[in-house]
mmCIF file of C-alpha atoms in Angstrom:
data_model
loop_
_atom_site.group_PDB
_atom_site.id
_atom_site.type_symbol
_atom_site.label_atom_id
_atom_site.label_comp_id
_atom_site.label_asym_id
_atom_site.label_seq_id
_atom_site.Cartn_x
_atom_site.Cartn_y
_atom_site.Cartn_z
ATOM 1 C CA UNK A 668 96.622 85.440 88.181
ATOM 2 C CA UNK A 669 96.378 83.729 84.563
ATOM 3 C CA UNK A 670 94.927 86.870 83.360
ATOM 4 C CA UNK A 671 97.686 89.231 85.137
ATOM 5 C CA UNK A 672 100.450 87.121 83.314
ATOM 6 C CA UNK A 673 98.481 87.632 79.892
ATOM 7 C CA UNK A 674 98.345 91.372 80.615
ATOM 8 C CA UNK A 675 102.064 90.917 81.090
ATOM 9 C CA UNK A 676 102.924 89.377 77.960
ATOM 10 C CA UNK A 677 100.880 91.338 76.188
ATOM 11 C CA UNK A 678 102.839 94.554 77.530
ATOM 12 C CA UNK A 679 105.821 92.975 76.752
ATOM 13 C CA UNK A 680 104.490 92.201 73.234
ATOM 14 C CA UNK A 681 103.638 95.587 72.323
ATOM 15 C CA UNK A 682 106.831 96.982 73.551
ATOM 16 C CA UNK A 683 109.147 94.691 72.479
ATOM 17 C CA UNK A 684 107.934 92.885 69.616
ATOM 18 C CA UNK A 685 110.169 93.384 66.073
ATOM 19 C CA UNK A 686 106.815 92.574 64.398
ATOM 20 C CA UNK A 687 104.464 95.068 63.592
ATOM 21 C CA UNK A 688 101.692 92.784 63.376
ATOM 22 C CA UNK A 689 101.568 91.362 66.686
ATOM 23 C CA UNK A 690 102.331 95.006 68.289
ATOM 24 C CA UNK A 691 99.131 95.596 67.126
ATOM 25 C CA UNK A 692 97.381 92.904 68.008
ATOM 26 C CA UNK A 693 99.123 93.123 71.943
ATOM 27 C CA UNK A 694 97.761 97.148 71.712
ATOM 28 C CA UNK A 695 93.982 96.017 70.583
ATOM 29 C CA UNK A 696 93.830 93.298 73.306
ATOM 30 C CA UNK A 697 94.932 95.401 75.580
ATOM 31 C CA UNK A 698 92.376 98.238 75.037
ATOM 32 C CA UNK A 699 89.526 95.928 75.159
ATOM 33 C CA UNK A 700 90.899 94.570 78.320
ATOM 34 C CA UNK A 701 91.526 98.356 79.892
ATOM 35 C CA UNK A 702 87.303 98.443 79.672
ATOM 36 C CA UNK A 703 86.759 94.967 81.266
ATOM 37 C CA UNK A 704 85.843 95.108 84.794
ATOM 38 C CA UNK A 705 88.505 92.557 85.204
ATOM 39 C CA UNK A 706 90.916 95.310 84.467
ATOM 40 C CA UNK A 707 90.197 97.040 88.348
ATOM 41 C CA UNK A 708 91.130 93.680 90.033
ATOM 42 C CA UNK A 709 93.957 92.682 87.630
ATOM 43 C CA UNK A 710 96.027 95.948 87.568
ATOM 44 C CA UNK A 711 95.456 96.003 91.344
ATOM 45 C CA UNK A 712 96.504 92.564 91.680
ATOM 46 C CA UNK A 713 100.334 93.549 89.721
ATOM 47 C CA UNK A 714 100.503 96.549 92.262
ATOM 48 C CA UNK A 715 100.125 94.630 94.992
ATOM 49 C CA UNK A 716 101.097 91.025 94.319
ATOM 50 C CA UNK A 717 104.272 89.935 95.997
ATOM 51 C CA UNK A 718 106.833 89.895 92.933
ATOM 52 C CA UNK A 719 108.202 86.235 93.783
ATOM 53 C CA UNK A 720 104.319 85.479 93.012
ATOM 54 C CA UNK A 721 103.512 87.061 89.800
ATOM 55 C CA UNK A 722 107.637 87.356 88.262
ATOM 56 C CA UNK A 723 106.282 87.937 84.413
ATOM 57 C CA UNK A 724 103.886 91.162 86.152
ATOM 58 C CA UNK A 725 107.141 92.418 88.488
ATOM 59 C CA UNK A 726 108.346 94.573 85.499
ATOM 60 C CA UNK A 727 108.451 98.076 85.315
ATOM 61 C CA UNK A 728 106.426 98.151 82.073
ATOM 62 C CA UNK A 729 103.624 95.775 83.253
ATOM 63 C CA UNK A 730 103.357 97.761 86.731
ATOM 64 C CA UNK A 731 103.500 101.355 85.316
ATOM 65 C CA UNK A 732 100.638 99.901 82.875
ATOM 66 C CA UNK A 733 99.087 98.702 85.562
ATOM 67 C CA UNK A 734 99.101 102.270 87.434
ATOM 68 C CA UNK A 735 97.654 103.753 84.310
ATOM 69 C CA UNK A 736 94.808 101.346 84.088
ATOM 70 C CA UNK A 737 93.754 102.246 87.539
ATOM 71 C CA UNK A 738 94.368 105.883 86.909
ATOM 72 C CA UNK A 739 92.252 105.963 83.742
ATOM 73 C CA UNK A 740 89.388 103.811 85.344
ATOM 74 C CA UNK A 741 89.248 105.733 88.527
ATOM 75 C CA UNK A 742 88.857 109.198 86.764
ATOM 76 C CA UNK A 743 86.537 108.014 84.074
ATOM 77 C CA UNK A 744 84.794 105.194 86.122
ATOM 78 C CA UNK A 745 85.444 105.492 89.463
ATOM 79 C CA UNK A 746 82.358 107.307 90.751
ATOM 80 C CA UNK A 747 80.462 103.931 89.953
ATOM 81 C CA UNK A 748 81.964 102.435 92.351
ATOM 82 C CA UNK A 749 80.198 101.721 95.605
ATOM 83 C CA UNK A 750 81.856 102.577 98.807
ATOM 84 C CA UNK A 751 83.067 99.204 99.756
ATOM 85 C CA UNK A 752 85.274 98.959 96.382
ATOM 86 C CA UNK A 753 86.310 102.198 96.671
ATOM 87 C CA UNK A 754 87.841 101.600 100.401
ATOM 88 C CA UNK A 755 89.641 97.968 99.218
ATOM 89 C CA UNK A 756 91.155 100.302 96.193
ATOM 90 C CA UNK A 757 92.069 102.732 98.575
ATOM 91 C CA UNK A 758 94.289 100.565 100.696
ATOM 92 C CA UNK A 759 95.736 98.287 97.811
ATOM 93 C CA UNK A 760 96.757 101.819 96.555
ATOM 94 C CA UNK A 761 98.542 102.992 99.936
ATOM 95 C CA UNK A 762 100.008 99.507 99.748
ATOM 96 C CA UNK A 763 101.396 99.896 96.163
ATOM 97 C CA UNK A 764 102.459 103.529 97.412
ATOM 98 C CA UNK A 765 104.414 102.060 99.888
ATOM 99 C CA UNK A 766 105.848 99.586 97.688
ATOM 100 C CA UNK A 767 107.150 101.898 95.303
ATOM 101 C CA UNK A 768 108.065 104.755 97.864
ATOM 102 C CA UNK A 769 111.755 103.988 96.832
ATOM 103 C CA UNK A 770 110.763 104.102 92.883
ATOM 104 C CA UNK A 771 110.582 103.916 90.068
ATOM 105 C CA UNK A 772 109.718 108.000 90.027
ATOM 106 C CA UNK A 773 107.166 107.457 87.713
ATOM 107 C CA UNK A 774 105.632 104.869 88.750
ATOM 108 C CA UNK A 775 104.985 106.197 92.350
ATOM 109 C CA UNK A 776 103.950 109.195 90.771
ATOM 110 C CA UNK A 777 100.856 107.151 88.315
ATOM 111 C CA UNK A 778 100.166 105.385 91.733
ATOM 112 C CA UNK A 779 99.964 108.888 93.403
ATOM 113 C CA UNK A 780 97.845 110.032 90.944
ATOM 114 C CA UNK A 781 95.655 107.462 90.638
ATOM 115 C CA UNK A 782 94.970 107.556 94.694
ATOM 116 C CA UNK A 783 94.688 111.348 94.502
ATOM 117 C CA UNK A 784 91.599 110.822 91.404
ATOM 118 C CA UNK A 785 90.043 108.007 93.897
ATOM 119 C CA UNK A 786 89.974 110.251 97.230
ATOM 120 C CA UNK A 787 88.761 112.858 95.443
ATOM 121 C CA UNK A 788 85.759 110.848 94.492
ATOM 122 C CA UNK A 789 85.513 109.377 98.194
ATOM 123 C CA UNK A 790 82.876 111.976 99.163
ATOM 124 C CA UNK A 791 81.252 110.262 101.751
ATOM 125 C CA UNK A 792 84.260 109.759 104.307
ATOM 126 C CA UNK A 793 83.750 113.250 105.366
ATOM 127 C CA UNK A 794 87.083 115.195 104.679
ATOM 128 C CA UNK A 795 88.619 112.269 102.311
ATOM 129 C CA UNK A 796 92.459 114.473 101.707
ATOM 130 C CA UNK A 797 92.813 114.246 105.788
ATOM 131 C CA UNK A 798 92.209 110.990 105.737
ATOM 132 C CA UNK A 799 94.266 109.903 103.253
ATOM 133 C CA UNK A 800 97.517 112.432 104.355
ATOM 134 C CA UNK A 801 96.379 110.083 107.599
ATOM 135 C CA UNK A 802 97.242 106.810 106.174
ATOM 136 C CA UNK A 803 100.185 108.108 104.537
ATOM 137 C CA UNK A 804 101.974 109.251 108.112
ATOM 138 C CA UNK A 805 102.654 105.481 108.764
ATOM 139 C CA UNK A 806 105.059 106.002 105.446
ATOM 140 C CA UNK A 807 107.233 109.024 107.035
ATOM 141 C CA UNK A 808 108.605 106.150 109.717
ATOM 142 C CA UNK A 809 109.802 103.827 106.903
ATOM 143 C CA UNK A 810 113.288 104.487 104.756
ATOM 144 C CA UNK A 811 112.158 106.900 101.993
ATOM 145 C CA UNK A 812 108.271 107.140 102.932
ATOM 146 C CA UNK A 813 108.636 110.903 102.675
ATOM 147 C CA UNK A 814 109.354 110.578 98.829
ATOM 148 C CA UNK A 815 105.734 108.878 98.722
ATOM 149 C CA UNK A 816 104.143 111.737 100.789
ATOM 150 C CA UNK A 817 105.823 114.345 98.781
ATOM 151 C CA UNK A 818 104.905 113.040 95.769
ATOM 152 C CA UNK A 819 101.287 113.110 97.143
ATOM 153 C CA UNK A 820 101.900 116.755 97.986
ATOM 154 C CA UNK A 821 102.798 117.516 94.514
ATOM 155 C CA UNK A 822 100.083 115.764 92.442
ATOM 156 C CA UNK A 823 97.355 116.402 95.076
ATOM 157 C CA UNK A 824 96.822 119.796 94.357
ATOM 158 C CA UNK A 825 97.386 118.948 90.134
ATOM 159 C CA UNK A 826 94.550 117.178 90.510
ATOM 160 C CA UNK A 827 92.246 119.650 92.682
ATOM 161 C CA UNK A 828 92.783 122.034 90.381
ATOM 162 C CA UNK A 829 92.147 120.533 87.072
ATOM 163 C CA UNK A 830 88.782 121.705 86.096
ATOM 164 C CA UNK A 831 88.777 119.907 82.803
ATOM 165 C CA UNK A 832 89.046 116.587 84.421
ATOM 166 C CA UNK A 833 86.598 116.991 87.300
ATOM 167 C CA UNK A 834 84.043 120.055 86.479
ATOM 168 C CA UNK A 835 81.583 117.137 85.432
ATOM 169 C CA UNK A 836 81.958 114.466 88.422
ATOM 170 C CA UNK A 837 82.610 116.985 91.052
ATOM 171 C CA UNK A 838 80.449 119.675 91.859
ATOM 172 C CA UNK A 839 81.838 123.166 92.655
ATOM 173 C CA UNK A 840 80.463 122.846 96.548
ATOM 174 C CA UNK A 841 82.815 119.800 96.957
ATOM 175 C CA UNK A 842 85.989 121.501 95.173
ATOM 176 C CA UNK A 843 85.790 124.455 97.144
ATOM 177 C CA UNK A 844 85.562 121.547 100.156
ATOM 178 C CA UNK A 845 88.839 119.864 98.494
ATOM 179 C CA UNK A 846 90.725 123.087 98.206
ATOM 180 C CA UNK A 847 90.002 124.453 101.596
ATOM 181 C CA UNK A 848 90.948 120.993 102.707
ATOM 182 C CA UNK A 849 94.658 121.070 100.551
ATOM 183 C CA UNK A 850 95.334 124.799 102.162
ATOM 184 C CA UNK A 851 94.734 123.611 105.601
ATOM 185 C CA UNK A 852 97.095 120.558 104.871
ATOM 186 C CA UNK A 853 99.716 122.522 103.380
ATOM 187 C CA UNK A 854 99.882 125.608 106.415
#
């Protein structure tokens, strides 16, 4: 948690500092930090953490960075993952998800994006978008958990469909699985 309230400071350094200087300083720290395998466990940890636990890290700012850490690492990274990881970062996503089903907007939607990058990478579950849409149904009973769904619904298919991001990790066979998959959702 030491580490999560550094990322926090540093977050708030770089964003709120008058001095030039340490801006800097906050922004290199921070991109070594983004490559640290430390990064996946720490940005998790702000998502998830219970924000009477980790106060400094329950800012929008620190979260949404937090969301774009795991986004980043996830589409650049993520397929080095072994299956085990990938399932833990699955469900600490549906929990932050469900967490920020009632916003911020953009948060939920870096959180949505980052769990649409990591099921589309979850090859070996089978049909990975079912599953997920799946888990998600638990949100539709809770006040606002149709925001969360719908925002899943909307950068889902973003993220299918982006050839520039995913011609190299995913191989045609498994689009054509992913679109099939989205169409059969969406009828």
């Amino acid at each position: 948690m030491e580490l999560a309230m550094k990322v926090a400071e540093a977050v708030h350094v770089l964003n709120h500092d008058t001095q030039s200087c340490n801006r800097v300083a906050a922004n290199q720290w921070l991109v070594h930090f983004q490559q640290t395998t430390a990064a996946w466990e720490v940005a998790t940890a702000i998502l998830t953490a219970d924000p009477r636990l980790l106060p400094l890290a329950s800012d929008f700012e620190v979260e949404f960075f937090a969301a774009q850490i795991l986004k980043r690492k996830i589409q650049n990274e993520g397929y080095l993952l072994q299956l085990g990881a990938k399932d833990a970062l699955l469900n600490a996503l549906l929990v932050g998800v469900r967490r920020f089903s009632t916003g911020p907007p953009q948060l939920l939607t870096q959180i949505c994006l980052a769990l649409s990058s990591l099921v589309l990478q979850v090859v070996a579950h089978g049909n990975p978008i079912e599953q997920l849409f799946y888990s998600l149904q638990s949100l539709q009973s809770q006040d606002n958990g149709n925001i969360a769904v719908l925002e899943m619904l909307t950068v889902l298919p973003e993220e299918v469909f982006d050839n520039q991001r995913f011609e190299s990790k995913i191989s045609s066979l498994h689009k054509s699985h992913y679109t099939q998959e989205v169409e059969e959702l969406l009828l």
